[in-house]
Coordinates of C-alpha atoms and ligand atoms in Angstrom, one line a residue:
M138 CA 8.0 28.6 0.1
R139 CA 9.6 25.3 -1.4
V140 CA 10.2 21.9 0.4
L141 CA 11.0 18.1 -1.2
G142 CA 11.4 15.3 1.6
I143 CA 12.9 12.3 0.4
S144 CA 12.6 8.9 2.0
A145 CA 15.4 5.8 1.6
H146 CA 18.0 2.8 2.2
F147 CA 14.7 0.6 4.4
H148 CA 11.6 0.1 1.7
D149 CA 9.7 2.0 -0.3
S150 CA 12.1 4.9 -1.3
A151 CA 10.2 7.6 -2.5
A152 CA 10.8 11.2 -3.5
A153 CA 7.5 14.2 -2.7
L154 CA 7.0 18.2 -3.4
V155 CA 5.0 20.7 -1.3
E156 CA 5.1 24.4 -3.0
D157 CA 2.8 27.0 -0.6
G158 CA 1.7 23.7 1.5
V159 CA 0.2 22.5 -1.9
V160 CA 1.5 19.0 -2.7
V161 CA 2.4 18.8 -6.0
A162 CA 4.8 15.7 -6.8
A163 CA 5.2 12.6 -5.4
A164 CA 6.4 9.1 -6.2
Q165 CA 7.9 5.7 -5.4
E166 CA 11.4 4.9 -7.1
E167 CA 10.6 1.8 -8.2
R168 CA 8.4 2.9 -10.4
F169 CA 11.3 4.5 -12.5
S170 CA 13.9 2.7 -11.6
R171 CA 11.9 -1.4 -12.5
V172 CA 13.1 -2.9 -8.5
K173 CA 10.3 -3.5 -6.7
H174 CA 10.1 -1.9 -3.1
D175 CA 13.7 0.3 -4.3
A176 CA 15.8 1.1 -1.1
S177 CA 18.4 3.1 -3.3
F178 CA 18.7 6.6 -3.2
P179 CA 15.2 7.9 -4.7
R180 CA 16.8 9.7 -8.0
C181 CA 14.5 9.7 -10.5
A182 CA 11.9 10.3 -7.9
V183 CA 13.6 13.3 -7.0
A184 CA 14.3 14.1 -10.9
F185 CA 10.7 13.5 -11.4
C186 CA 9.4 15.9 -8.4
L187 CA 12.2 19.0 -8.9
G188 CA 10.6 18.9 -13.1
R189 CA 7.7 19.9 -12.1
A190 CA 9.1 22.6 -9.2
G191 CA 9.2 26.1 -10.3
G192 CA 12.8 26.2 -8.9
A193 CA 14.8 25.0 -6.0
P194 CA 14.1 23.7 -3.1
D195 CA 14.0 26.0 0.5
A196 CA 14.8 22.6 2.0
V197 CA 14.8 19.9 1.8
V198 CA 13.8 16.9 4.8
Y199 CA 14.3 12.8 5.5
Y200 CA 11.7 11.7 6.4
E201 CA 14.2 9.5 9.8
K202 CA 16.8 10.9 12.0
P203 CA 19.9 8.7 11.2
L204 CA 21.7 8.6 14.2
L205 CA 18.7 8.1 16.6
K206 CA 18.0 4.8 14.3
F207 CA 20.8 3.6 14.5
E208 CA 21.3 4.4 18.4
R209 CA 18.3 2.0 18.3
V210 CA 20.3 -0.7 16.4
L211 CA 23.4 -0.3 18.9
S212 CA 20.9 -0.5 21.8
T213 CA 19.6 -3.7 20.9
A214 CA 23.0 -5.2 19.6
F215 CA 23.6 -4.7 22.6
A216 CA 21.1 -5.2 25.1
V217 CA 21.6 -9.6 22.9
A218 CA 24.8 -9.7 23.0
P219 CA 25.7 -12.2 21.6
A220 CA 23.9 -13.8 20.5
G221 CA 22.9 -10.5 17.4
F222 CA 26.2 -10.3 16.3
K223 CA 25.4 -12.2 13.1
A224 CA 22.5 -9.8 12.3
F225 CA 24.9 -6.6 14.2
T226 CA 27.7 -7.0 11.5
T227 CA 25.9 -7.9 8.9
A228 CA 24.1 -4.6 9.6
M229 CA 27.3 -1.8 10.1
P230 CA 29.2 -1.5 7.0
A231 CA 25.3 -0.6 4.9
W232 CA 25.0 2.3 8.3
L233 CA 28.3 3.1 8.0
R234 CA 28.7 3.9 4.6
Q235 CA 25.6 5.2 3.8
K236 CA 22.8 5.6 6.6
L237 CA 24.6 8.0 8.9
W238 CA 25.7 10.0 5.7
V239 CA 22.4 10.9 4.4
P240 CA 23.6 14.7 5.2
R241 CA 26.3 14.7 2.4
E242 CA 24.7 12.2 -0.1
I243 CA 20.8 14.1 -0.1
E244 CA 23.7 17.6 -0.9
T245 CA 25.6 15.9 -3.3
E246 CA 22.5 13.3 -5.3
L247 CA 21.2 17.6 -5.2
R248 CA 24.1 18.7 -6.6
A249 CA 24.9 16.2 -8.9
A250 CA 21.0 17.0 -10.5
G251 CA 21.8 20.9 -10.6
C252 CA 20.2 22.5 -6.4
D253 CA 22.9 23.4 -4.1
V254 CA 21.7 22.6 -1.0
R255 CA 23.9 22.5 1.2
G256 CA 23.1 24.2 4.9
R257 CA 18.8 23.3 4.0
V258 CA 18.9 20.1 4.5
R259 CA 17.1 18.9 7.0
F260 CA 15.6 15.3 9.4
C261 CA 11.2 14.6 10.5
G262 CA 11.1 11.8 13.1
H263 CA 9.5 9.0 11.5
H264 CA 6.4 8.6 13.4
E265 CA 6.3 13.1 12.8
A266 CA 6.2 11.8 9.4
H267 CA 3.0 9.6 8.7
A268 CA 1.3 11.8 11.7
A269 CA 1.8 14.9 9.0
S270 CA 1.8 12.5 5.7
A271 CA -2.0 12.1 8.1
F272 CA -3.7 14.4 9.2
F273 CA -2.5 17.6 7.0
P274 CA -3.7 16.0 3.8
S275 CA -6.8 15.3 5.4
P276 CA -10.3 17.1 4.9
F277 CA -10.0 17.5 8.7
E278 CA -9.7 21.6 10.1
R279 CA -9.4 18.8 13.1
A280 CA -8.7 15.1 14.2
A281 CA -6.7 12.2 16.0
V282 CA -3.9 10.8 14.5
L283 CA -2.8 7.3 15.0
T284 CA -0.1 5.8 13.5
I285 CA 1.3 1.5 14.0
D286 CA 3.6 0.6 11.7
G287 CA 6.9 -1.6 12.0
V288 CA 9.1 0.0 13.5
G289 CA 10.4 4.0 12.7
E290 CA 14.3 5.7 15.4
W291 CA 12.3 3.9 18.3
S292 CA 8.7 4.3 18.2
T293 CA 5.6 1.5 16.9
A294 CA 2.8 3.1 17.1
T295 CA 2.2 6.7 18.4
W296 CA -1.1 8.9 18.5
G297 CA -1.9 13.1 18.5
R298 CA -4.4 15.7 17.5
G299 CA -3.8 17.8 14.7
L300 CA -5.6 20.8 14.9
G301 CA -5.6 23.3 11.9
A302 CA -1.2 24.0 11.1
A303 CA -0.6 22.2 13.7
L304 CA 0.3 19.3 14.9
R305 CA 1.0 17.0 18.1
L306 CA 2.5 13.6 19.0
E307 CA 1.2 12.9 22.8
A308 CA 1.8 8.4 23.2
E309 CA 4.2 6.5 21.9
L310 CA 4.6 2.7 22.0
R311 CA 8.0 1.9 21.3
F312 CA 10.6 -1.5 20.4
P313 CA 10.7 -3.8 19.9
H314 CA 6.9 -4.0 21.3
S315 CA 5.4 -3.3 17.6
L316 CA 2.3 -4.6 16.0
G317 CA 3.8 -4.8 13.2
L318 CA 6.3 -6.6 13.2
L319 CA 4.0 -8.8 14.7
Y320 CA 2.3 -8.9 11.4
S321 CA 5.0 -9.2 9.5
A322 CA 6.5 -12.8 11.9
F323 CA 3.2 -13.9 11.1
T324 CA 4.4 -13.6 7.3
Y325 CA 7.2 -14.7 7.6
H326 CA 5.6 -17.3 8.8
C327 CA 3.4 -18.2 6.6
G328 CA 6.0 -18.0 3.8
F329 CA 5.6 -14.6 2.7
R330 CA 7.9 -12.0 2.2
V331 CA 9.0 -9.4 4.6
N332 CA 7.7 -5.8 4.0
S333 CA 5.4 -6.5 0.7
G334 CA 3.7 -10.1 1.8
E335 CA 1.9 -8.4 4.1
Y336 CA -0.9 -8.0 2.3
K337 CA -0.9 -11.5 0.7
L338 CA -2.0 -12.7 4.3
M339 CA -4.6 -10.3 4.7
G340 CA -6.1 -11.9 1.6
L341 CA -5.7 -15.6 2.9
A342 CA -7.1 -15.0 6.1
P343 CA -11.1 -15.3 5.0
Y344 CA -10.5 -19.1 4.3
G345 CA -8.8 -19.6 7.7
E346 CA -10.2 -20.4 11.0
P347 CA -9.4 -17.8 14.7
R348 CA -8.1 -20.8 16.5
Y349 CA -4.8 -19.6 17.8
R350 CA -6.6 -16.4 18.6
E351 CA -6.1 -16.4 22.0
L352 CA -2.4 -18.4 22.1
I353 CA -0.9 -15.6 20.5
L354 CA -3.3 -13.1 22.9
G355 CA -2.1 -16.0 25.3
K356 CA 1.8 -17.1 24.9
L357 CA 2.9 -14.4 22.6
L358 CA 2.1 -10.5 23.8
D359 CA 0.5 -9.1 26.7
L360 CA -2.3 -7.0 25.4
R361 CA -4.3 -3.7 27.7
D362 CA -6.9 -2.0 27.5
D363 CA -6.0 1.8 25.8
G364 CA -4.3 -1.4 22.7
S365 CA -0.5 -0.5 24.2
F366 CA 0.9 -4.7 24.5
R367 CA 4.5 -6.1 24.6
L368 CA 6.0 -9.0 23.0
N369 CA 6.8 -11.1 24.8
P370 CA 10.6 -11.9 23.3
V371 CA 12.0 -15.2 23.6
Y372 CA 10.0 -16.0 20.7
F373 CA 10.8 -12.8 18.3
D374 CA 13.7 -13.8 16.7
T375 CA 14.5 -10.1 15.3
L376 CA 16.2 -9.0 18.1
K377 CA 19.3 -11.9 17.5
G378 CA 19.1 -12.7 14.2
Q379 CA 17.8 -11.4 10.2
R380 CA 14.5 -14.0 10.5
M381 CA 11.5 -13.5 12.6
T382 CA 10.8 -16.3 14.4
G383 CA 12.7 -18.4 16.4
E384 CA 12.6 -22.0 17.8
R385 CA 9.5 -21.6 20.5
F386 CA 7.5 -19.5 17.7
S387 CA 6.8 -22.8 15.3
R388 CA 7.5 -25.0 19.1
L389 CA 3.4 -23.3 19.6
F390 CA 2.6 -22.6 16.0
G391 CA 2.6 -26.3 15.1
G392 CA 5.2 -26.7 13.1
P393 CA 8.8 -25.0 11.0
P394 CA 7.7 -21.3 8.9
R395 CA 6.6 -22.9 5.8
A396 CA 9.1 -22.1 2.6
P397 CA 8.1 -19.8 -0.2
D398 CA 7.4 -22.3 -2.6
G399 CA 5.9 -24.8 -0.4
A400 CA 2.5 -25.3 -0.6
I401 CA -0.6 -23.0 1.3
T402 CA -1.9 -25.2 3.8
Q403 CA -5.1 -25.0 6.3
R404 CA -2.4 -24.0 9.0
E405 CA -1.1 -21.0 7.0
C406 CA -4.7 -19.9 6.1
D407 CA -5.3 -19.5 10.0
L408 CA -2.5 -18.0 11.2
A409 CA -3.4 -16.3 9.1
R410 CA -6.8 -15.4 10.2
S411 CA -5.8 -15.9 14.2
I412 CA -2.8 -12.3 13.6
Q413 CA -5.3 -10.3 11.7
E414 CA -8.2 -10.4 14.0
V415 CA -5.3 -10.1 16.6
T416 CA -4.4 -7.3 14.8
E417 CA -7.7 -5.4 13.9
E418 CA -8.3 -6.2 18.8
I419 CA -5.1 -4.4 18.8
V420 CA -6.2 -1.1 16.5
L421 CA -9.2 -1.1 17.4
R422 CA -8.9 -0.6 21.1
M423 CA -6.2 2.0 20.8
A424 CA -8.6 3.5 18.6
R425 CA -11.2 3.6 21.3
H426 CA -8.6 5.2 23.9
V427 CA -7.4 8.0 21.3
H428 CA -11.0 8.9 21.2
R429 CA -11.1 8.6 24.3
A430 CA -8.3 10.8 25.3
T431 CA -8.5 13.8 22.6
G432 CA -12.9 13.8 22.2
E433 CA -12.4 14.3 18.4
R434 CA -14.4 13.4 16.2
N435 CA -12.4 12.3 13.5
L436 CA -9.0 10.0 12.7
C437 CA -6.8 10.5 10.5
L438 CA -3.9 7.2 10.3
A439 CA -0.5 5.9 8.2
G440 CA 1.9 4.3 8.7
G441 CA 2.1 0.5 7.6
V442 CA 0.0 -1.0 9.2
A443 CA -3.0 1.4 8.2
L444 CA -3.3 -0.6 5.2
N445 CA -4.9 -3.2 6.6
C446 CA -8.1 -2.5 5.4
V447 CA -11.0 -5.9 6.5
A448 CA -8.8 -3.3 10.4
N449 CA -9.9 0.3 9.0
G450 CA -13.1 -1.1 7.3
R451 CA -14.0 -2.5 11.2
L452 CA -13.1 0.8 12.2
L453 CA -14.8 2.6 10.5
R454 CA -18.8 -0.3 11.4
E455 CA -17.1 0.2 15.2
G456 CA -15.0 1.2 16.0
P457 CA -15.8 5.3 17.9
F458 CA -14.7 7.3 15.4
E459 CA -17.5 9.2 12.8
R460 CA -14.7 9.6 10.5
I461 CA -11.8 8.4 9.1
W462 CA -9.2 9.0 6.5
V463 CA -6.2 7.5 5.6
Q464 CA -3.0 8.4 4.1
P465 CA -3.0 6.6 0.5
A466 CA 1.2 6.1 0.2
A467 CA 0.6 5.3 5.1
G468 CA 3.4 2.4 3.6
D469 CA 6.8 4.3 4.4
A470 CA 7.0 6.0 0.9
G471 CA 4.3 8.7 2.5
G472 CA 7.2 9.6 4.4
A473 CA 8.8 10.6 2.4
L474 CA 5.9 13.4 1.9
G475 CA 5.1 14.2 5.1
A476 CA 8.4 15.3 6.4
A477 CA 7.8 17.9 3.9
L478 CA 4.5 19.5 4.7
A479 CA 5.4 18.6 9.2
Y480 CA 8.3 21.5 7.5
Y481 CA 6.3 23.0 5.7
H482 CA 3.6 23.4 8.4
G483 CA 6.0 23.7 12.1
A484 CA 9.2 24.9 11.6
A485 CA 8.2 27.5 8.0
G486 CA 5.0 28.3 10.2
G487 CA 2.8 27.6 6.9
A488 CA -1.4 28.2 7.5
R489 CA -3.3 24.9 6.3
S490 CA -7.2 25.2 5.4
A491 CA -9.4 22.4 5.5
D492 CA -13.1 22.4 4.2
G493 CA -14.0 19.8 5.8
A494 CA -14.7 17.7 2.4
R495 CA -11.9 16.8 0.0
D496 CA -8.6 16.4 1.0
A497 CA -5.4 17.5 -0.6
M498 CA -3.8 14.6 -2.2
S499 CA -5.1 14.7 -5.5
G500 CA -6.8 11.6 -5.7
A501 CA -2.9 10.3 -5.2
F502 CA -2.7 11.2 -8.6
L503 CA 0.7 13.0 -8.2
G504 CA 3.4 10.3 -9.9
P505 CA 4.5 11.1 -13.8
D506 CA 2.5 10.9 -16.6
H507 CA 3.1 10.1 -19.9
D508 CA 1.0 12.5 -22.9
D509 CA 0.9 10.9 -27.0
E510 CA 3.3 11.2 -28.9
T511 CA 4.9 9.2 -25.6
A512 CA 3.1 6.6 -25.7
A513 CA 2.8 6.9 -30.2
A514 CA 7.1 6.5 -29.9
A515 CA 7.4 3.6 -27.7
L516 CA 4.4 1.9 -29.6
A517 CA 6.3 2.7 -32.5
A518 CA 9.7 1.7 -31.3
R519 CA 8.3 -1.9 -30.3
G520 CA 7.1 -2.8 -34.1
V521 CA 3.0 -2.7 -32.0
P522 CA 0.5 -0.8 -34.1
A523 CA -2.8 0.9 -32.5
E524 CA -5.7 3.1 -33.3
R525 CA -5.5 7.3 -31.7
L526 CA -8.9 7.9 -30.6
G527 CA -11.0 10.7 -30.9
G528 CA -10.9 12.6 -27.0
P529 CA -11.6 10.8 -23.4
D530 CA -14.9 9.6 -24.1
E531 CA -14.9 8.2 -26.6
V532 CA -11.5 5.7 -25.2
A533 CA -13.9 5.6 -22.1
R534 CA -16.1 4.2 -24.1
R535 CA -14.0 1.9 -26.0
V536 CA -12.7 0.3 -22.6
A537 CA -16.5 0.3 -21.9
E538 CA -16.4 -1.9 -24.5
R539 CA -14.2 -4.1 -24.6
V540 CA -14.2 -4.7 -21.3
A541 CA -18.0 -5.6 -21.2
G542 CA -17.9 -8.2 -24.1
G543 CA -15.4 -10.2 -22.1
A544 CA -11.9 -8.3 -22.3
V545 CA -8.8 -8.1 -19.9
V546 CA -7.7 -3.9 -20.8
G547 CA -5.0 -3.1 -19.8
V548 CA -5.2 0.9 -18.8
V549 CA -2.3 4.2 -18.9
Q550 CA -3.8 7.6 -18.1
G551 CA -2.4 10.7 -16.7
R552 CA -0.4 10.9 -14.0
A553 CA 1.1 8.0 -12.1
E554 CA -0.6 6.9 -8.4
Y555 CA 1.8 7.4 -5.5
G556 CA 1.2 4.8 -2.7
P557 CA 1.0 0.9 -3.4
R558 CA -2.4 1.0 -4.9
A559 CA -3.6 1.4 -8.3
L560 CA -7.2 4.2 -8.2
G561 CA -6.9 4.3 -11.9
A562 CA -4.8 4.7 -13.7
R563 CA -2.3 2.4 -13.8
S564 CA -4.5 0.0 -13.4
I565 CA -5.9 -3.3 -15.1
L566 CA -10.2 -3.7 -15.6
A567 CA -12.1 -6.6 -16.4
D568 CA -16.2 -8.1 -15.8
P569 CA -16.3 -8.6 -12.3
R570 CA -19.5 -10.3 -13.0
S571 CA -18.3 -13.5 -14.7
P572 CA -16.9 -16.3 -12.3
D573 CA -14.0 -17.1 -13.9
M574 CA -13.0 -13.7 -14.4
Q575 CA -10.7 -14.7 -11.0
A576 CA -8.9 -17.6 -12.3
L577 CA -7.9 -16.4 -14.9
L578 CA -6.7 -13.5 -13.9
N579 CA -4.6 -14.9 -11.5
R580 CA -3.5 -17.2 -13.8
R581 CA -2.7 -15.3 -17.2
I582 CA -2.4 -11.9 -16.2
K583 CA -0.7 -11.5 -12.7
F584 CA 0.8 -15.4 -12.4
R585 CA -0.3 -15.3 -9.1
E586 CA -1.4 -17.4 -6.4
S587 CA -5.8 -18.2 -7.1
F588 CA -6.4 -17.4 -3.3
R589 CA -5.0 -13.7 -4.4
P590 CA -8.8 -11.9 -4.3
F591 CA -9.3 -8.4 -6.4
A592 CA -10.9 -5.5 -6.0
P593 CA -13.6 -4.0 -7.0
V594 CA -14.1 0.0 -8.7
V595 CA -17.6 1.8 -7.9
L596 CA -19.3 4.7 -9.1
A597 CA -19.6 6.9 -6.3
E598 CA -23.2 7.4 -5.8
R599 CA -24.0 4.2 -6.4
A600 CA -21.6 2.2 -4.0
S601 CA -24.4 1.6 -2.0
E602 CA -26.4 -0.1 -4.1
Y603 CA -23.0 -3.0 -3.5
F604 CA -21.8 -2.4 -0.7
D605 CA -22.6 -1.6 3.2
L606 CA -20.1 1.0 3.1
P607 CA -20.5 3.7 5.5
C608 CA -18.0 6.6 3.4
A609 CA -16.1 7.1 0.3
S610 CA -13.0 4.8 -0.4
P611 CA -10.3 6.3 -3.2
Y612 CA -8.0 4.6 -1.8
M613 CA -8.9 1.2 -2.2
L614 CA -8.3 1.3 2.2
F615 CA -11.7 0.2 2.9
T616 CA -13.2 -3.2 2.9
A617 CA -17.0 -3.8 3.5
P618 CA -19.7 -6.0 3.0
V619 CA -20.9 -7.1 -0.3
A620 CA -24.9 -6.0 0.3
A621 CA -27.0 -8.5 1.1
G622 CA -29.6 -8.9 -1.2
R623 CA -25.9 -9.7 -3.9
R624 CA -25.0 -11.7 -2.1
G625 CA -25.1 -15.4 -3.3
A626 CA -24.7 -19.3 -1.5
S627 CA -22.2 -19.0 1.0
A628 CA -18.8 -20.0 0.5
A629 CA -19.1 -24.1 0.9
G630 CA -16.4 -26.6 0.1
S631 CA -13.9 -27.9 2.6
T632 CA -10.5 -27.0 0.5
L633 CA -9.2 -24.2 -0.5
S634 CA -10.1 -23.9 -4.5
E635 CA -13.0 -24.9 -3.4
R636 CA -14.0 -22.3 -1.3
L637 CA -12.5 -20.2 -4.5
R638 CA -14.9 -21.6 -6.9
A639 CA -17.7 -21.0 -5.0
V640 CA -19.9 -18.3 -7.2
R641 CA -20.6 -15.7 -3.3
S642 CA -21.8 -12.7 -5.8
D643 CA -23.4 -11.0 -9.0
I644 CA -20.4 -9.6 -8.7
P645 CA -17.9 -13.0 -7.8
A646 CA -15.0 -11.7 -8.9
V647 CA -14.5 -8.8 -6.3
T648 CA -16.3 -10.9 -3.6
H649 CA -13.6 -12.4 -1.3
V650 CA -14.4 -16.0 0.7
D651 CA -15.4 -14.6 3.9
G652 CA -18.9 -12.5 1.2
S653 CA -16.0 -8.6 1.7
A654 CA -14.0 -6.1 -1.1
R655 CA -12.2 -4.0 -1.1
V656 CA -13.4 -0.7 -2.6
Q657 CA -12.5 1.9 -4.5
T658 CA -15.0 5.0 -4.8
V659 CA -15.3 6.8 -7.7
D660 CA -15.8 10.6 -7.6
R661 CA -16.3 12.1 -11.2
R662 CA -14.3 14.9 -9.9
E663 CA -11.1 13.2 -8.8
N664 CA -10.7 11.2 -11.0
P665 CA -13.1 11.9 -14.4
F666 CA -11.7 8.8 -16.7
L667 CA -12.4 5.8 -14.4
H668 CA -16.0 7.9 -13.5
R669 CA -16.9 8.3 -17.5
V670 CA -15.1 3.6 -17.6
L671 CA -18.5 2.9 -14.8
S672 CA -21.0 5.7 -16.4
E673 CA -20.0 3.8 -19.3
F674 CA -20.3 0.0 -18.3
D675 CA -23.2 1.1 -15.9
R676 CA -25.1 1.9 -19.8
L677 CA -24.2 -1.0 -21.1
T678 CA -24.7 -3.9 -18.7
G679 CA -26.5 -2.2 -16.2
C680 CA -23.6 -2.4 -13.4
P681 CA -21.8 0.2 -12.9
V682 CA -18.9 -1.4 -11.1
L683 CA -15.7 -3.5 -12.9
I684 CA -12.6 -5.5 -11.2
N685 CA -9.3 -2.9 -11.1
T686 CA -6.0 -4.0 -10.8
S687 CA -2.6 -2.8 -10.2
F688 CA -1.7 -3.1 -14.0
N689 CA 2.0 -4.9 -12.9
V690 CA 3.2 -8.4 -13.8
R691 CA 4.6 -10.9 -10.4
G692 CA 7.6 -9.9 -9.1
E693 CA 7.6 -6.1 -11.1
P694 CA 6.6 -3.2 -9.6
P695 CA 3.3 -1.3 -11.4
V696 CA 4.1 -0.3 -14.6
C697 CA 4.6 4.2 -14.8
H698 CA 6.2 4.2 -18.6
P699 CA 4.0 3.4 -22.1
R700 CA 7.2 1.2 -22.6
E701 CA 6.4 -0.6 -19.5
A702 CA 3.1 -1.1 -20.1
I703 CA 3.5 -2.4 -24.1
E704 CA 6.2 -5.1 -22.5
G705 CA 3.7 -6.2 -19.6
F706 CA 1.2 -6.1 -22.5
L707 CA 3.1 -8.9 -24.5
A708 CA 4.4 -10.4 -22.3
T709 CA 0.6 -11.7 -20.7
G710 CA -2.9 -12.7 -21.5
M711 CA -4.1 -9.2 -21.1
D712 CA -6.6 -8.8 -24.9
V713 CA -6.4 -4.4 -24.6
L714 CA -4.4 -2.0 -24.4
V715 CA -4.9 1.9 -23.6
L716 CA -2.0 4.5 -24.0
G717 CA -3.2 7.6 -23.6
S718 CA -5.6 7.7 -26.5
Y719 CA -4.3 4.5 -28.4
V720 CA -5.9 1.3 -28.3
V721 CA -4.1 -2.2 -28.5
E722 CA -6.0 -4.7 -29.9
K723 CA -4.0 -8.0 -29.3
S724 CA -5.4 -9.8 -32.1
A725 CA -3.8 -7.3 -34.6
L726 CA -1.0 -8.1 -33.4
P727 CA 1.6 -9.3 -35.7
P728 CA 2.7 -13.1 -35.4
G729 CA 4.7 -13.4 -32.9
L730 CA 4.7 -10.2 -31.1
A731 CA 3.1 -11.4 -28.1
R732 CA 4.7 -13.9 -26.2
P733 CA 2.9 -15.0 -23.2
R734 CA 5.9 -15.6 -20.4
P735 CA 4.4 -19.8 -19.8
V736 CA 3.2 -19.4 -16.2
D737 CA 5.6 -22.2 -14.8
A738 CA 8.6 -19.7 -15.9
F739 CA 7.9 -17.2 -12.3
S740 CA 9.5 -18.0 -9.1
A741 CA 8.0 -16.9 -6.2
D742 CA 7.0 -13.8 -6.0
Ligands
FE2_104 FE1 7.4 3.5 9.3

C-alpha cells in the first residue's frame, strides 16, 4: 500500500510518501523551487517522492477538504458583508480557478509525472491531517493529541486520542476563534510577515515586559478554564480585509503597526512578550483540560502553534503530561505526511506498531540527498577548488577542528530535513563559546536582525550538563533554561543592543537574554554525522555543544542542492563549506570568486 500525501495552495506546500506505513520520503516545495514558503502545487516535491517510490501510488490524499473550506470563506464573507467585499473579490478568482478543482489538478499533475491516479484522489480534514502527523509517527502506543493552528476548514484547534492504529478527534475550537490567528495578528502588528515571522516575535519576547498581558486577556478574548476562548471581533480585521488588525487594535496597543523596515522599539518587545505569555497560558490550559478528559500520560502536538518551542518547553516543565512528542513539520507542510498516514491507518486499515522509545521520522531526514559526484560537478561548474577527504570520520574531524579554530562552517550531508528546522543535514555550525559569534553570524552570514538568537546542538548523553531539559529534543522544538552553573551575570542594560551584548553564560552565542536556549539533542543512531562532529569538538575543546543554524541567507529558503550551498557560501562571510566528502576553504578561492553581499543590499525579510 503506497500513499502519497499533498499539501498545497496556502503556504508551505509539500509532498510525503508512505509505503506500508513507513515514511519513505517527505519534502517541501520551497527547497526545490527556491521560492520561500512556496504555496504552489508541489510538483518537484511530488516528483522527488515518486522517485523514491517502488511504483505508482494506490492513493493520493490532499491535506484538507476544499469544499468545506470554501463554505467557511463564503459564510464569513456573508456574515460581515458588505465590509468584507474587497477581501472576498480578491480571494474568489483563486478559488474558482484552482482551489475548488484540486482533484482534477492532482490527476493532471500526476499524469504529467507518469502516474494515472484517476479515481484514487482522497481528502483528509486539515486538523485530522495535523493530528495524524502528530500521533502516528510518535513513539507512543497510546496518547492524547492536541492540534493548534491558524485555521483549516473550520477548526482552529482540536483534541482527541490515539490508540494503536486508531485516532479519534473529540472536540474542536472553530473559526474565527483561533490562537494561531491571534498570534499572527500580533506578528503583523509588530511589523513581521504573517505565516513566517511568528518565530521572530517569539525570539523578541524575552526583551520585553508583559505589560499588555491583562489588556489582551481582558479585551481581546474571553478565555475559559479548558483553554477554549472567544475572540472579540471588533479588534480584528481578518474577517473583513487583508489586514489583520484595525484602528481599535491600534488604539488599544498604543499605535499603528510597525512598518516592516521601521526600528524595533520597546513597544514591539512588550507586545511580543505579552502575546507569548497569553499563548503559553492558553496552551497550558488546553493541555490540562485534554489531560483531565483523556487520562493519558503522553501528549502529541502538531499545527503551526506547536512550533512555538517556548510554549512547548513550559508544557514540558509545568504541564500535566509525562512525555510530549511534537511533529517536526508541525506546520502545514506536515499536513502532507499527516494526510497520507491518516488514510493508511484509517480507510486502508493499515496496522501500526510503536515501541515507546523511537519515533518513525528517521530524524526528519526525509528529503533529497546528493552524492559526491553531484557535489563534484557543482563545484567544477562554479570553478570552486575543493579537497576530497577520506570519509565521514575525516570530514567530521575537519569540521570540528575548523569550528574550534573560530571558523563558520556550512554543511551539506545526507538527506535534507523535512520541516522548518535545520538539524545537521543543511546547517551552519559555529562555536557557541564565543561572545561575538551571535552578532557575527547575524551580520556576516544570515544578514538578519541582531536580536535573533541561535540554537545549540548538544550530544544527547551530555545535554543535562548544559540544559535543564527533562527529555530528548531531537527536533529543536523545546526551549530549556541553560543550567544555572553555566549562567553568568544577568543580561544587564536598558536598550535592546546593550542586553544583546551582555555575556549570559559560558555558551553565550546560544543563550537567549532570558537564559534559555532552543535545544537540539543529538543521538548517535539517528544523527551519526553530527554526533561525530560534536564528539570531536568535545575532544578538542571540552565542550559538546555547537551553534546550529539553518544553511540559508536572508530571503531564501534553506539550501537543498550542493549548487545552492555553493552560492550561499560565496555570497556570505562563511569560512568553510563541506559538501559530502568535499571541503572548500574560503581563503583558498581564486580572487574575485567570493562576493559577500553588503548588508545594506538586503531588503526586509
Ligand atoms: Fe494548519
